[in-house]
């Protein structure tokens, strides 16, 4: 019997990212530029669940758009990424 965990889906993060962008009334290009990206390809891949966000990006989104990192990542944490022990 295997105890190997499968990687949780990142699609919820992408959905949250898209919702946040649309709430701001921004195109993907405008949103990318607001976060310091010259092109929107990476953010498009995040929105569609093809890529995982970097920690730096999550923090930048949190600071610029006044949402907590917990709000952005909550579902992913509940899906199996254990919390760090102190």
Tab-separated table of N, CA and C in Angstrom, residues 2-69:
chain	number	residue	atom	x	y	z
A	2	UNK	N	0.611	2.140	-0.894
A	2	UNK	CA	1.427	3.335	-1.044
A	2	UNK	C	0.944	4.442	-0.113
A	3	UNK	N	1.909	5.151	0.478
A	3	UNK	CA	1.570	6.291	1.327
A	3	UNK	C	1.900	7.599	0.633
A	4	UNK	N	2.252	7.516	-0.632
A	4	UNK	CA	2.624	8.694	-1.405
A	4	UNK	C	1.407	9.599	-1.616
A	5	UNK	N	1.577	10.875	-1.314
A	5	UNK	CA	0.500	11.844	-1.501
A	5	UNK	C	0.575	12.445	-2.893
A	6	UNK	N	-0.582	12.650	-3.481
A	6	UNK	CA	-0.587	13.365	-4.752
A	6	UNK	C	-0.616	14.862	-4.458
A	7	UNK	N	-0.082	15.615	-5.366
A	7	UNK	CA	-0.024	17.068	-5.195
A	7	UNK	C	-1.433	17.650	-5.302
A	8	UNK	N	-1.810	18.524	-4.374
A	8	UNK	CA	-3.141	19.121	-4.427
A	8	UNK	C	-3.336	19.969	-5.677
A	9	UNK	N	-4.560	20.117	-6.078
A	9	UNK	CA	-4.885	20.951	-7.232
A	9	UNK	C	-4.607	22.414	-6.921
A	10	UNK	N	-4.058	23.115	-7.892
A	10	UNK	CA	-3.809	24.543	-7.713
A	10	UNK	C	-4.870	25.371	-8.413
A	11	UNK	N	-5.898	24.714	-8.918
A	11	UNK	CA	-6.907	25.444	-9.680
A	11	UNK	C	-7.676	26.441	-8.826
A	12	UNK	N	-7.862	26.171	-7.536
A	12	UNK	CA	-8.579	27.119	-6.673
A	12	UNK	C	-7.805	28.427	-6.567
A	13	UNK	N	-6.485	28.363	-6.483
A	13	UNK	CA	-5.702	29.593	-6.443
A	13	UNK	C	-5.942	30.382	-7.721
A	14	UNK	N	-5.927	29.707	-8.840
A	14	UNK	CA	-6.165	30.370	-10.121
A	14	UNK	C	-7.532	31.026	-10.188
A	15	UNK	N	-8.535	30.344	-9.653
A	15	UNK	CA	-9.881	30.917	-9.614
A	15	UNK	C	-9.905	32.173	-8.751
A	16	UNK	N	-9.235	32.118	-7.612
A	16	UNK	CA	-9.186	33.278	-6.717
A	16	UNK	C	-8.448	34.432	-7.378
A	17	UNK	N	-7.378	34.124	-8.063
A	17	UNK	CA	-6.597	35.145	-8.755
A	17	UNK	C	-7.445	35.825	-9.833
A	18	UNK	N	-8.147	35.042	-10.605
A	18	UNK	CA	-9.004	35.585	-11.667
A	18	UNK	C	-10.120	36.437	-11.075
A	19	UNK	N	-10.750	35.951	-10.012
A	19	UNK	CA	-11.813	36.711	-9.352
A	19	UNK	C	-11.293	38.046	-8.841
A	20	UNK	N	-10.138	38.035	-8.208
A	20	UNK	CA	-9.532	39.263	-7.700
A	20	UNK	C	-9.271	40.247	-8.843
A	21	UNK	N	-8.719	39.740	-9.930
A	21	UNK	CA	-8.427	40.592	-11.096
A	21	UNK	C	-9.703	41.213	-11.656
A	22	UNK	N	-10.746	40.402	-11.803
A	22	UNK	CA	-12.000	40.904	-12.356
A	22	UNK	C	-12.674	41.896	-11.410
A	23	UNK	N	-12.551	41.673	-10.108
A	23	UNK	CA	-13.095	42.625	-9.134
A	23	UNK	C	-12.419	43.988	-9.262
A	24	UNK	N	-11.161	43.971	-9.668
A	24	UNK	CA	-10.415	45.215	-9.864
A	24	UNK	C	-10.714	45.845	-11.222
A	25	UNK	N	-11.466	45.129	-12.070
A	25	UNK	CA	-11.804	45.630	-13.399
A	25	UNK	C	-10.597	45.689	-14.322
A	26	UNK	N	-9.679	44.744	-14.147
A	26	UNK	CA	-8.425	44.768	-14.897
A	26	UNK	C	-8.360	43.655	-15.926
A	27	UNK	N	-7.684	43.954	-17.032
A	27	UNK	CA	-7.354	42.907	-17.994
A	27	UNK	C	-6.192	42.105	-17.419
A	28	UNK	N	-5.930	40.979	-18.012
A	28	UNK	CA	-4.802	40.164	-17.574
A	28	UNK	C	-3.494	40.933	-17.731
A	29	UNK	N	-3.356	41.680	-18.814
A	29	UNK	CA	-2.147	42.474	-19.042
A	29	UNK	C	-1.993	43.556	-17.971
A	30	UNK	N	-3.063	44.254	-17.652
A	30	UNK	CA	-3.009	45.298	-16.620
A	30	UNK	C	-2.642	44.706	-15.262
A	31	UNK	N	-3.236	43.567	-14.952
A	31	UNK	CA	-2.964	42.899	-13.679
A	31	UNK	C	-1.502	42.477	-13.614
A	32	UNK	N	-1.003	41.915	-14.709
A	32	UNK	CA	0.403	41.496	-14.767
A	32	UNK	C	1.322	42.687	-14.529
A	33	UNK	N	1.052	43.784	-15.201
A	33	UNK	CA	1.889	44.977	-15.047
A	33	UNK	C	1.829	45.530	-13.628
A	34	UNK	N	0.668	45.448	-12.984
A	34	UNK	CA	0.543	45.942	-11.610
A	34	UNK	C	1.386	45.129	-10.637
A	35	UNK	N	1.697	43.899	-11.036
A	35	UNK	CA	2.503	43.012	-10.193
A	35	UNK	C	3.965	42.964	-10.631
A	36	UNK	N	4.316	43.790	-11.612
A	36	UNK	CA	5.705	43.871	-12.047
A	36	UNK	C	6.092	42.944	-13.179
A	37	UNK	N	5.108	42.365	-13.857
A	37	UNK	CA	5.379	41.494	-14.997
A	37	UNK	C	5.104	42.269	-16.277
A	38	UNK	N	5.974	42.116	-17.266
A	38	UNK	CA	5.762	42.825	-18.528
A	38	UNK	C	4.803	42.077	-19.448
A	39	UNK	N	4.658	40.794	-19.244
A	39	UNK	CA	3.762	39.985	-20.067
A	39	UNK	C	2.795	39.230	-19.161
A	40	UNK	N	1.666	38.849	-19.717
A	40	UNK	CA	0.637	38.201	-18.914
A	40	UNK	C	0.656	36.674	-18.983
A	41	UNK	N	1.575	36.077	-19.710
A	41	UNK	CA	1.594	34.622	-19.896
A	41	UNK	C	1.640	33.828	-18.606
A	42	UNK	N	2.522	34.218	-17.684
A	42	UNK	CA	2.668	33.502	-16.413
A	42	UNK	C	1.374	33.569	-15.607
A	43	UNK	N	0.769	34.756	-15.536
A	43	UNK	CA	-0.467	34.897	-14.767
A	43	UNK	C	-1.612	34.130	-15.417
A	44	UNK	N	-1.625	34.071	-16.734
A	44	UNK	CA	-2.627	33.277	-17.431
A	44	UNK	C	-2.493	31.803	-17.055
A	45	UNK	N	-1.265	31.322	-16.995
A	45	UNK	CA	-1.025	29.928	-16.605
A	45	UNK	C	-1.416	29.687	-15.151
A	46	UNK	N	-1.257	30.685	-14.297
A	46	UNK	CA	-1.705	30.565	-12.909
A	46	UNK	C	-3.225	30.479	-12.850
A	47	UNK	N	-3.890	31.349	-13.588
A	47	UNK	CA	-5.356	31.372	-13.580
A	47	UNK	C	-5.952	30.062	-14.082
A	48	UNK	N	-5.288	29.415	-15.012
A	48	UNK	CA	-5.812	28.165	-15.566
A	48	UNK	C	-5.297	26.930	-14.837
A	49	UNK	N	-4.496	27.130	-13.792
A	49	UNK	CA	-4.011	26.012	-12.995
A	49	UNK	C	-2.851	25.259	-13.605
A	50	UNK	N	-2.203	25.833	-14.604
A	50	UNK	CA	-1.074	25.164	-15.253
A	50	UNK	C	0.237	25.368	-14.502
A	51	UNK	N	0.299	26.414	-13.691
A	51	UNK	CA	1.511	26.717	-12.918
A	51	UNK	C	1.143	26.961	-11.468
A	52	UNK	N	2.118	26.782	-10.600
A	52	UNK	CA	1.971	27.106	-9.180
A	52	UNK	C	2.581	28.478	-8.928
A	53	UNK	N	1.991	29.249	-8.020
A	53	UNK	CA	2.539	30.577	-7.742
A	53	UNK	C	3.794	30.499	-6.888
A	54	UNK	N	4.669	31.457	-7.084
A	54	UNK	CA	5.835	31.562	-6.210
A	54	UNK	C	5.399	32.230	-4.912
A	55	UNK	N	6.162	32.016	-3.870
A	55	UNK	CA	5.885	32.659	-2.589
A	55	UNK	C	5.933	34.175	-2.757
A	56	UNK	N	6.909	34.648	-3.509
A	56	UNK	CA	7.057	36.086	-3.746
A	56	UNK	C	5.806	36.674	-4.395
A	57	UNK	N	5.249	35.986	-5.375
A	57	UNK	CA	4.051	36.480	-6.044
A	57	UNK	C	2.871	36.538	-5.080
A	58	UNK	N	2.683	35.493	-4.294
A	58	UNK	CA	1.572	35.464	-3.339
A	58	UNK	C	1.685	36.637	-2.362
A	59	UNK	N	2.889	36.899	-1.886
A	59	UNK	CA	3.105	38.017	-0.962
A	59	UNK	C	2.838	39.347	-1.659
A	60	UNK	N	3.302	39.505	-2.892
A	60	UNK	CA	3.056	40.745	-3.643
A	60	UNK	C	1.568	40.986	-3.865
A	61	UNK	N	0.847	39.956	-4.249
A	61	UNK	CA	-0.598	40.086	-4.446
A	61	UNK	C	-1.257	40.502	-3.134
A	62	UNK	N	-0.842	39.867	-2.058
A	62	UNK	CA	-1.386	40.169	-0.740
A	62	UNK	C	-1.178	41.633	-0.373
A	63	UNK	N	0.007	42.128	-0.585
A	63	UNK	CA	0.332	43.517	-0.230
A	63	UNK	C	-0.364	44.528	-1.140
A	64	UNK	N	-0.331	44.294	-2.427
A	64	UNK	CA	-0.874	45.262	-3.385
A	64	UNK	C	-2.399	45.314	-3.343
A	65	UNK	N	-3.035	44.152	-3.195
A	65	UNK	CA	-4.494	44.088	-3.280
A	65	UNK	C	-5.177	43.878	-1.929
A	66	UNK	N	-4.421	43.983	-0.849
A	66	UNK	CA	-4.960	43.957	0.515
A	66	UNK	C	-5.811	42.718	0.806
A	67	UNK	N	-5.278	41.569	0.439
A	67	UNK	CA	-5.872	40.288	0.811
A	67	UNK	C	-4.803	39.519	1.572
A	68	UNK	N	-5.221	38.636	2.451
A	68	UNK	CA	-4.232	37.875	3.205
A	68	UNK	C	-3.728	36.698	2.382
A	69	UNK	N	-2.544	36.255	2.715
A	69	UNK	CA	-2.021	35.062	2.050
A	69	UNK	C	-2.897	33.862	2.380
